Structure formats: C-alpha cells, structure tokens
PDB file of C-alpha atoms in Angstrom:
ATOM      1  CA  MET A  15     124.009  82.693 148.006  1.00 52.00           C
ATOM      2  CA  LEU A  16     123.335  81.924 144.334  1.00 54.00           C
ATOM      3  CA  ASP A  17     123.500  78.296 143.275  1.00 68.00           C
ATOM      4  CA  ALA A  18     125.493  77.315 140.195  1.00 73.00           C
ATOM      5  CA  PRO A  19     122.571  77.363 137.690  1.00 72.00           C
ATOM      6  CA  ARG A  20     121.353  80.793 138.804  1.00 72.00           C
ATOM      7  CA  LEU A  21     124.897  82.156 138.732  1.00 79.00           C
ATOM      8  CA  ALA A  22     125.305  80.846 135.187  1.00 79.00           C
ATOM      9  CA  VAL A  23     122.043  82.512 134.141  1.00 78.00           C
ATOM     10  CA  ALA A  24     123.149  85.776 135.737  1.00 79.00           C
ATOM     11  CA  LEU A  25     126.355  85.651 133.684  1.00 84.00           C
ATOM     12  CA  VAL A  26     124.358  84.910 130.517  1.00 82.00           C
ATOM     13  CA  VAL A  27     122.122  87.911 131.245  1.00 82.00           C
ATOM     14  CA  LEU A  28     125.165  90.139 131.731  1.00 86.00           C
ATOM     15  CA  VAL A  29     126.852  88.948 128.531  1.00 86.00           C
ATOM     16  CA  GLY A  30     123.611  89.222 126.570  1.00 83.00           C
ATOM     17  CA  LEU A  31     122.978  92.747 127.840  1.00 85.00           C
ATOM     18  CA  VAL A  32     126.497  93.905 126.954  1.00 87.00           C
ATOM     19  CA  MET A  33     126.283  92.360 123.480  1.00 84.00           C
ATOM     20  CA  ALA A  34     122.834  93.850 122.806  1.00 85.00           C
ATOM     21  CA  VAL A  35     123.865  97.349 123.897  1.00 86.00           C
ATOM     22  CA  LEU A  36     127.192  97.206 122.049  1.00 83.00           C
ATOM     23  CA  GLY A  37     125.615  95.828 118.876  1.00 81.00           C
ATOM     24  CA  ALA A  38     122.847  98.455 118.895  1.00 84.00           C
ATOM     25  CA  TRP A  39     125.298 101.292 119.550  1.00 76.00           C
ATOM     26  CA  CYS A  40     127.652 100.189 116.765  1.00 77.00           C
ATOM     27  CA  ALA A  41     124.783  99.709 114.305  1.00 77.00           C
ATOM     28  CA  ILE A  42     123.444 103.206 115.020  1.00 76.00           C
ATOM     29  CA  THR A  43     126.917 104.777 114.947  1.00 74.00           C
ATOM     30  CA  LEU A  44     128.129 103.072 111.757  1.00 75.00           C
ATOM     31  CA  GLY A  45     124.838 103.191 109.879  1.00 76.00           C
ATOM     32  CA  PRO A  46     123.848 100.851 107.021  1.00 77.00           C
ATOM     33  CA  GLY A  47     126.969 101.853 105.067  1.00 73.00           C
ATOM     34  CA  GLY A  48     129.311 100.747 107.855  1.00 72.00           C
ATOM     35  CA  ALA A  49     131.146 104.083 108.082  1.00 78.00           C
ATOM     36  CA  ALA A  50     133.368 104.913 111.079  1.00 85.00           C
ATOM     37  CA  ARG A  51     134.082 108.687 111.098  1.00 89.00           C
ATOM     38  CA  PHE A  52     136.727 110.420 113.226  1.00 93.00           C
ATOM     39  CA  THR A  53     137.235 114.188 113.423  1.00 95.00           C
ATOM     40  CA  ALA A  54     139.735 116.841 114.498  1.00 94.00           C
ATOM     41  CA  ALA A  55     140.269 120.585 114.077  1.00 94.00           C
ATOM     42  CA  PRO A  56     143.990 121.163 113.427  1.00 94.00           C
ATOM     43  CA  THR A  57     145.327 124.718 113.341  1.00 92.00           C
ATOM     44  CA  LEU A  58     148.384 123.786 111.246  1.00 93.00           C
ATOM     45  CA  SER A  59     149.088 121.674 108.183  1.00 94.00           C
ATOM     46  CA  LEU A  60     148.190 118.072 108.943  1.00 96.00           C
ATOM     47  CA  LEU A  61     149.990 114.810 108.229  1.00 96.00           C
ATOM     48  CA  ALA A  62     148.197 111.438 108.443  1.00 96.00           C
ATOM     49  CA  GLY A  63     150.502 108.443 108.036  1.00 94.00           C
ATOM     50  CA  PRO A  64     150.085 104.726 107.287  1.00 94.00           C
ATOM     51  CA  SER A  65     149.726 103.819 110.968  1.00 91.00           C
ATOM     52  CA  VAL A  66     146.309 105.489 110.751  1.00 91.00           C
ATOM     53  CA  LEU A  67     145.288 105.280 107.084  1.00 93.00           C
ATOM     54  CA  ASN A  68     146.355 101.667 106.531  1.00 92.00           C
ATOM     55  CA  ARG A  69     145.421 100.294 109.936  1.00 86.00           C
ATOM     56  CA  VAL A  70     142.149  98.800 108.646  1.00 84.00           C
ATOM     57  CA  ASP A  71     141.613  97.022 105.332  1.00 85.00           C
ATOM     58  CA  ALA A  72     138.902  99.416 104.113  1.00 85.00           C
ATOM     59  CA  LEU A  73     138.461 102.487 101.950  1.00 88.00           C
ATOM     60  CA  VAL A  74     139.506 105.688 103.720  1.00 93.00           C
ATOM     61  CA  THR A  75     138.033 109.099 102.919  1.00 94.00           C
ATOM     62  CA  VAL A  76     139.888 112.185 104.144  1.00 96.00           C
ATOM     63  CA  CYS A  77     137.894 115.438 104.061  1.00 96.00           C
ATOM     64  CA  ALA A  78     138.941 118.947 105.062  1.00 95.00           C
ATOM     65  CA  THR A  79     136.967 122.188 105.096  1.00 94.00           C
ATOM     66  CA  SER A  80     137.639 125.714 106.317  1.00 92.00           C
ATOM     67  CA  GLY A  81     135.608 128.874 106.511  1.00 87.00           C
ATOM     68  CA  ALA A  82     138.647 130.749 105.215  1.00 84.00           C
ATOM     69  CA  GLY A  83     138.644 129.021 101.822  1.00 89.00           C
ATOM     70  CA  PRO A  84     139.440 125.762  99.959  1.00 92.00           C
ATOM     71  CA  VAL A  85     141.726 123.228 101.628  1.00 95.00           C
ATOM     72  CA  PHE A  86     144.318 121.198  99.683  1.00 96.00           C
ATOM     73  CA  VAL A  87     144.299 117.427 100.369  1.00 96.00           C
ATOM     74  CA  ALA A  88     146.838 115.088  98.743  1.00 96.00           C
ATOM     75  CA  SER A  89     148.155 111.550  99.105  1.00 96.00           C
ATOM     76  CA  THR A  90     151.634 110.216  98.518  1.00 96.00           C
ATOM     77  CA  THR A  91     154.147 107.729  99.916  1.00 96.00           C
ATOM     78  CA  PRO A  92     155.097 108.071 103.599  1.00 96.00           C
ATOM     79  CA  ARG A  93     158.677 109.027 102.695  1.00 96.00           C
ATOM     80  CA  ASP A  94     157.607 111.762 100.265  1.00 96.00           C
ATOM     81  CA  ALA A  95     155.088 113.097 102.790  1.00 95.00           C
ATOM     82  CA  LEU A  96     157.816 113.401 105.424  1.00 95.00           C
ATOM     83  CA  ASP A  97     160.030 115.179 102.892  1.00 95.00           C
ATOM     84  CA  VAL A  98     157.211 117.635 102.144  1.00 95.00           C
ATOM     85  CA  VAL A  99     156.573 118.643 105.752  1.00 94.00           C
ATOM     86  CA  GLY A 100     160.268 118.354 106.647  1.00 92.00           C
ATOM     87  CA  THR A 101     161.061 120.273 109.791  1.00 92.00           C
ATOM     88  CA  ALA A 102     158.260 122.791 109.275  1.00 94.00           C
ATOM     89  CA  ARG A 103     155.699 123.280 112.009  1.00 94.00           C
ATOM     90  CA  HIS A 104     152.789 120.878 111.495  1.00 95.00           C
ATOM     91  CA  GLN A 105     150.442 118.489 113.259  1.00 96.00           C
ATOM     92  CA  GLU A 106     150.314 114.722 112.835  1.00 96.00           C
ATOM     93  CA  VAL A 107     147.502 112.253 113.459  1.00 96.00           C
ATOM     94  CA  VAL A 108     148.730 109.914 116.185  1.00 94.00           C
ATOM     95  CA  VAL A 109     145.694 107.689 116.639  1.00 92.00           C
ATOM     96  CA  ALA A 110     141.969 107.491 115.952  1.00 88.00           C
ATOM     97  CA  GLU A 111     140.270 107.259 119.341  1.00 87.00           C
ATOM     98  CA  PHE A 112     137.222 104.991 119.713  1.00 78.00           C
ATOM     99  CA  PRO A 113     134.484 105.313 120.965  1.00 77.00           C
ATOM    100  CA  ALA A 114     135.177 109.068 121.220  1.00 82.00           C
ATOM    101  CA  ARG A 115     135.551 109.125 117.401  1.00 87.00           C
ATOM    102  CA  THR A 116     138.212 111.835 117.520  1.00 92.00           C
ATOM    103  CA  LEU A 117     141.696 112.109 116.038  1.00 94.00           C
ATOM    104  CA  GLN A 118     144.517 112.625 118.513  1.00 95.00           C
ATOM    105  CA  LEU A 119     147.044 115.124 117.129  1.00 95.00           C
ATOM    106  CA  ARG A 120     150.693 115.809 117.918  1.00 95.00           C
ATOM    107  CA  GLU A 121     152.488 119.043 117.000  1.00 95.00           C
ATOM    108  CA  SER A 122     156.137 119.202 115.946  1.00 93.00           C
ATOM    109  CA  GLY A 123     158.587 121.211 113.832  1.00 92.00           C
ATOM    110  CA  ASP A 124     159.426 124.879 113.552  1.00 91.00           C
ATOM    111  CA  GLY A 125     158.768 127.500 110.891  1.00 90.00           C
ATOM    112  CA  ASP A 126     156.124 127.795 108.172  1.00 89.00           C
ATOM    113  CA  LEU A 127     155.425 125.047 105.652  1.00 93.00           C
ATOM    114  CA  ALA A 128     156.080 126.071 102.052  1.00 92.00           C
ATOM    115  CA  ASP A 129     153.078 125.791  99.727  1.00 94.00           C
ATOM    116  CA  PRO A 130     153.146 122.110  98.594  1.00 95.00           C
ATOM    117  CA  ARG A 131     150.348 122.271  96.008  1.00 94.00           C
ATOM    118  CA  SER A 132     152.582 122.431  92.935  1.00 92.00           C
ATOM    119  CA  LEU A 133     154.894 119.573  93.932  1.00 94.00           C
ATOM    120  CA  GLN A 134     155.100 116.528  91.649  1.00 93.00           C
ATOM    121  CA  VAL A 135     155.108 113.913  94.400  1.00 95.00           C
ATOM    122  CA  TRP A 136     151.365 113.482  94.806  1.00 96.00           C
ATOM    123  CA  ARG A 137     149.576 110.273  93.855  1.00 95.00           C
ATOM    124  CA  ALA A 138     146.259 112.122  93.990  1.00 94.00           C
ATOM    125  CA  SER A 139     145.277 115.603  95.093  1.00 94.00           C
ATOM    126  CA  GLY A 140     142.317 117.941  95.209  1.00 92.00           C
ATOM    127  CA  GLU A 141     140.256 120.250  97.368  1.00 93.00           C
ATOM    128  CA  GLY A 142     137.908 119.046 100.075  1.00 91.00           C
ATOM    129  CA  CYS A 143     137.927 115.242 100.020  1.00 94.00           C
ATOM    130  CA  LEU A 144     140.205 112.446  98.894  1.00 94.00           C
ATOM    131  CA  VAL A 145     139.691 108.666  98.885  1.00 94.00           C
ATOM    132  CA  VAL A 146     142.646 106.434  99.755  1.00 93.00           C
ATOM    133  CA  SER A 147     142.560 102.782  98.680  1.00 90.00           C
ATOM    134  CA  GLN A 148     144.407 100.080 100.576  1.00 91.00           C
ATOM    135  CA  ASP A 149     145.762  98.860  97.224  1.00 90.00           C
ATOM    136  CA  GLN A 150     148.189 101.800  97.415  1.00 87.00           C
ATOM    137  CA  ALA A 151     149.428 101.050 100.923  1.00 88.00           C
ATOM    138  CA  PRO A 152     151.461 102.359 102.568  1.00 94.00           C
ATOM    139  CA  SER A 153     150.020 105.844 102.127  1.00 95.00           C
ATOM    140  CA  SER A 154     150.203 109.245 103.771  1.00 96.00           C
ATOM    141  CA  VAL A 155     147.958 112.281 103.352  1.00 97.00           C
ATOM    142  CA  VAL A 156     148.902 115.936 103.722  1.00 97.00           C
ATOM    143  CA  VAL A 157     146.233 118.547 104.449  1.00 96.00           C
ATOM    144  CA  TYR A 158     147.266 122.135 103.711  1.00 95.00           C
ATOM    145  CA  SER A 159     145.235 125.329 104.057  1.00 93.00           C
ATOM    146  CA  PRO A 160     146.645 128.470 102.367  1.00 89.00           C
ATOM    147  CA  ALA A 161     144.681 130.630 104.798  1.00 86.00           C
ATOM    148  CA  ALA A 162     145.355 130.788 108.526  1.00 78.00           C
ATOM    149  CA  GLY A 163     142.842 129.354 110.932  1.00 83.00           C
ATOM    150  CA  PRO A 164     141.451 126.010 112.072  1.00 88.00           C
ATOM    151  CA  VAL A 165     140.436 123.332 109.579  1.00 93.00           C
ATOM    152  CA  ASP A 166     137.715 120.751 110.137  1.00 95.00           C
ATOM    153  CA  VAL A 167     139.190 117.384 109.208  1.00 96.00           C
ATOM    154  CA  SER A 168     137.461 114.014 109.123  1.00 95.00           C
ATOM    155  CA  ILE A 169     138.846 110.559 108.359  1.00 95.00           C
ATOM    156  CA  THR A 170     136.240 107.924 107.556  1.00 92.00           C
ATOM    157  CA  TRP A 171     136.749 104.181 107.204  1.00 86.00           C
ATOM    158  CA  GLN A 172     133.948 102.360 105.402  1.00 77.00           C
ATOM    159  CA  ARG A 173     133.153  98.650 105.181  1.00 75.00           C
ATOM    160  CA  GLY A 174     129.605  97.397 104.698  1.00 69.00           C
ATOM    161  CA  ALA A 175     130.269  94.196 106.670  1.00 72.00           C
ATOM    162  CA  TRP A 176     130.678  96.187 109.899  1.00 71.00           C
ATOM    163  CA  PHE A 177     126.966  97.044 109.999  1.00 76.00           C
ATOM    164  CA  ALA A 178     125.969  93.404 109.401  1.00 77.00           C
ATOM    165  CA  GLN A 179     128.358  92.288 112.152  1.00 79.00           C
ATOM    166  CA  SER A 180     126.844  94.839 114.560  1.00 76.00           C
ATOM    167  CA  ILE A 181     123.342  93.534 113.841  1.00 83.00           C
ATOM    168  CA  ALA A 182     124.555  89.957 114.380  1.00 87.00           C
ATOM    169  CA  VAL A 183     125.992  90.888 117.797  1.00 86.00           C
ATOM    170  CA  LEU A 184     122.720  92.654 118.690  1.00 84.00           C
ATOM    171  CA  VAL A 185     120.597  89.650 117.693  1.00 88.00           C
ATOM    172  CA  LEU A 186     122.833  87.191 119.561  1.00 88.00           C
ATOM    173  CA  GLY A 187     122.646  89.348 122.678  1.00 84.00           C
ATOM    174  CA  MET A 188     118.840  89.460 122.455  1.00 86.00           C
ATOM    175  CA  LEU A 189     118.715  85.679 122.041  1.00 86.00           C
ATOM    176  CA  LEU A 190     120.852  85.214 125.161  1.00 84.00           C
ATOM    177  CA  LEU A 191     118.558  87.523 127.125  1.00 84.00           C
ATOM    178  CA  ALA A 192     115.460  85.709 125.843  1.00 85.00           C
ATOM    179  CA  GLY A 193     116.940  82.325 126.775  1.00 83.00           C
ATOM    180  CA  ALA A 194     117.853  83.522 130.263  1.00 79.00           C
ATOM    181  CA  GLY A 195     114.376  84.995 130.709  1.00 80.00           C
ATOM    182  CA  TRP A 196     112.759  81.707 129.701  1.00 80.00           C
ATOM    183  CA  TRP A 197     114.920  79.789 132.172  1.00 77.00           C
ATOM    184  CA  LEU A 198     114.108  82.191 135.013  1.00 74.00           C
ATOM    185  CA  ARG A 199     110.388  82.040 134.246  1.00 76.00           C
ATOM    186  CA  ARG A 200     110.524  78.258 134.215  1.00 73.00           C
ATOM    187  CA  GLY A 201     112.457  78.250 137.490  1.00 64.00           C
ATOM    188  CA  LEU A 202     109.756  80.322 139.221  1.00 57.00           C
ATOM    189  CA  GLN A 203     106.975  77.905 138.286  1.00 55.00           C
ATOM    190  CA  PRO A 204     105.880  75.330 140.933  1.00 53.00           C
ATOM    191  CA  THR A 205     107.189  71.790 140.494  1.00 52.00           C
ATOM    192  CA  THR A 206     106.353  68.312 141.703  1.00 52.00           C
ATOM    193  CA  GLY A 207     108.634  66.293 143.877  1.00 50.00           C
ATOM    194  CA  SER A 208     110.165  64.743 140.782  1.00 53.00           C
ATOM    195  CA  GLY A 209     111.040  68.167 139.390  1.00 52.00           C
ATOM    196  CA  GLU A 210     108.280  68.284 136.762  1.00 55.00           C
ATOM    197  CA  VAL A 211     106.729  71.698 136.180  1.00 52.00           C
ATOM    198  CA  LEU A 212     103.089  71.842 137.234  1.00 50.00           C
ATOM    199  CA  ASP A 213     100.441  73.332 134.981  1.00 54.00           C
ATOM    200  CA  PRO A 214      99.050  76.349 136.919  1.00 54.00           C
ATOM    201  CA  SER A 215      95.470  75.548 135.800  1.00 58.00           C
ATOM    202  CA  ALA A 216      95.845  71.954 136.976  1.00 52.00           C
ATOM    203  CA  LEU A 217      97.218  73.131 140.311  1.00 47.00           C
ATOM    204  CA  GLU A 218      94.289  75.516 140.784  1.00 55.00           C
ATOM    205  CA  SER A 219      91.830  72.747 139.934  1.00 58.00           C
ATOM    206  CA  GLY A 220      93.487  70.416 142.424  1.00 54.00           C
ATOM    207  CA  LEU A 221      93.316  73.009 145.210  1.00 50.00           C
ATOM    208  CA  ARG A 222      89.625  73.626 144.480  1.00 56.00           C
ATOM    209  CA  HIS A 223      88.972  69.864 144.665  1.00 53.00           C
ATOM    210  CA  ASP A 224      90.749  69.650 148.039  1.00 52.00           C
ATOM    211  CA  ASP A 225      88.599  72.504 149.415  1.00 52.00           C
ATOM    212  CA  GLU A 226      85.435  70.735 148.311  1.00 51.00           C
ATOM    213  CA  GLU A 227      86.537  67.520 150.014  1.00 54.00           C
ATOM    214  CA  THR A 228      87.255  69.428 153.228  1.00 53.00           C
ATOM    215  CA  THR A 229      83.828  71.047 153.392  1.00 54.00           C
ATOM    216  CA  ARG A 230      81.994  67.739 153.013  1.00 56.00           C
TER     217      ARG A 230
END
C-alpha cells in the first residue's frame, strides 16, 4: 500500500502528464497564430448564429468553397438572418465540437431558399471568406451556394494568447514531472538512520574499508 508521500507524488505525476500532453496537443493544433478551426460539409444553405459566432471573444473567419462554383457568404443581425432563411429548407450550426473540430448541423424548413445575394440587409458579403468581429455582436452568417451540391465550410476562431497559454500548460506539466522524478530518485537513494541521504561514493568507500578490516 502506498504511503502518503508516494501517493502524493503519483498524483503529481498524473497531473503533470495530463498537463504536458494537453498543452502539447493544443499548441500543435492551434499553431503559433492560435487558430481553432472547425469544419462541416452542408448540402443546403447554412446559417451560423450568435451562439456559435459570438461564443468566444475573438475574430471569427467563415470560409466556404464548392467545386460547383463560387459560394456567397454574408453577415447580418440574427433577426435579419432568420428573416432571410425564413421557413425555407436550410441547415444551422448547432455547436462547434471540440476536440473533434467539427460543426454539428441541424436541418429544418421546407422548400427552396430564394437567392439572397441582392438583399440589402447584409453588413458585409462576398465570395469565399468573411471575417466577423466581436465588435458587431450579435452576428449571424448565411452561406448560400447557387449550385447544388455539398459545400466545404470552415469557421475559425483566432487569438494569439491561446498558443502562449498552451505552451505555459506544457511547461508547467513538464516541471511537475521533473519535480516528481527528482523526489522519486531521492527516495531511492540509501539513507542514514537520521534520514540523511548517503553519498554513493562514500558508501562504497566505507564498504571497502570494512572488507579490509575483516581480512586482517
């Protein structure tokens, strides 16, 4: 049965290992720019609301591409976005799933969505990619492809501090592991009756001296 000090060290090793692995994984995944990218492949027009876009205080980039041609991407207020899609058949981003880094979609409505490109409700619009600032919150984005077929959509949150925080977690985890390793190494060394750690070279010298005395 483990005594209290060894149990504490075992817990430190476990915590340090988890922190080191998590920090390394996040640093590699986010990269130096601190970008968290989530993807989906909707087959209908897509609506992304404030519960997704404004969930984190960071710049959000929404990109959409299709082999069938250019894809229209536009931002507006949540109310105007709901008015645009109305009761037409579309898909909506429910949540960004981590660590899978995918967008969970939900389908609703009936009938085709009328071409929204010429509407005057858009804050910003274009083809391919669109950046949404949190200064405009709450915001919604509509992705519309004139051609039928799946669209590759990505939503990326970016904050440089995330990478630095990942490195900090990694370093702290490594320090915990190093400290636990030092304690274990010290605990395996021979000690005197008073608990002082013996110098291995001194112990070897003492044993050699005892052998010499015995042979005399």
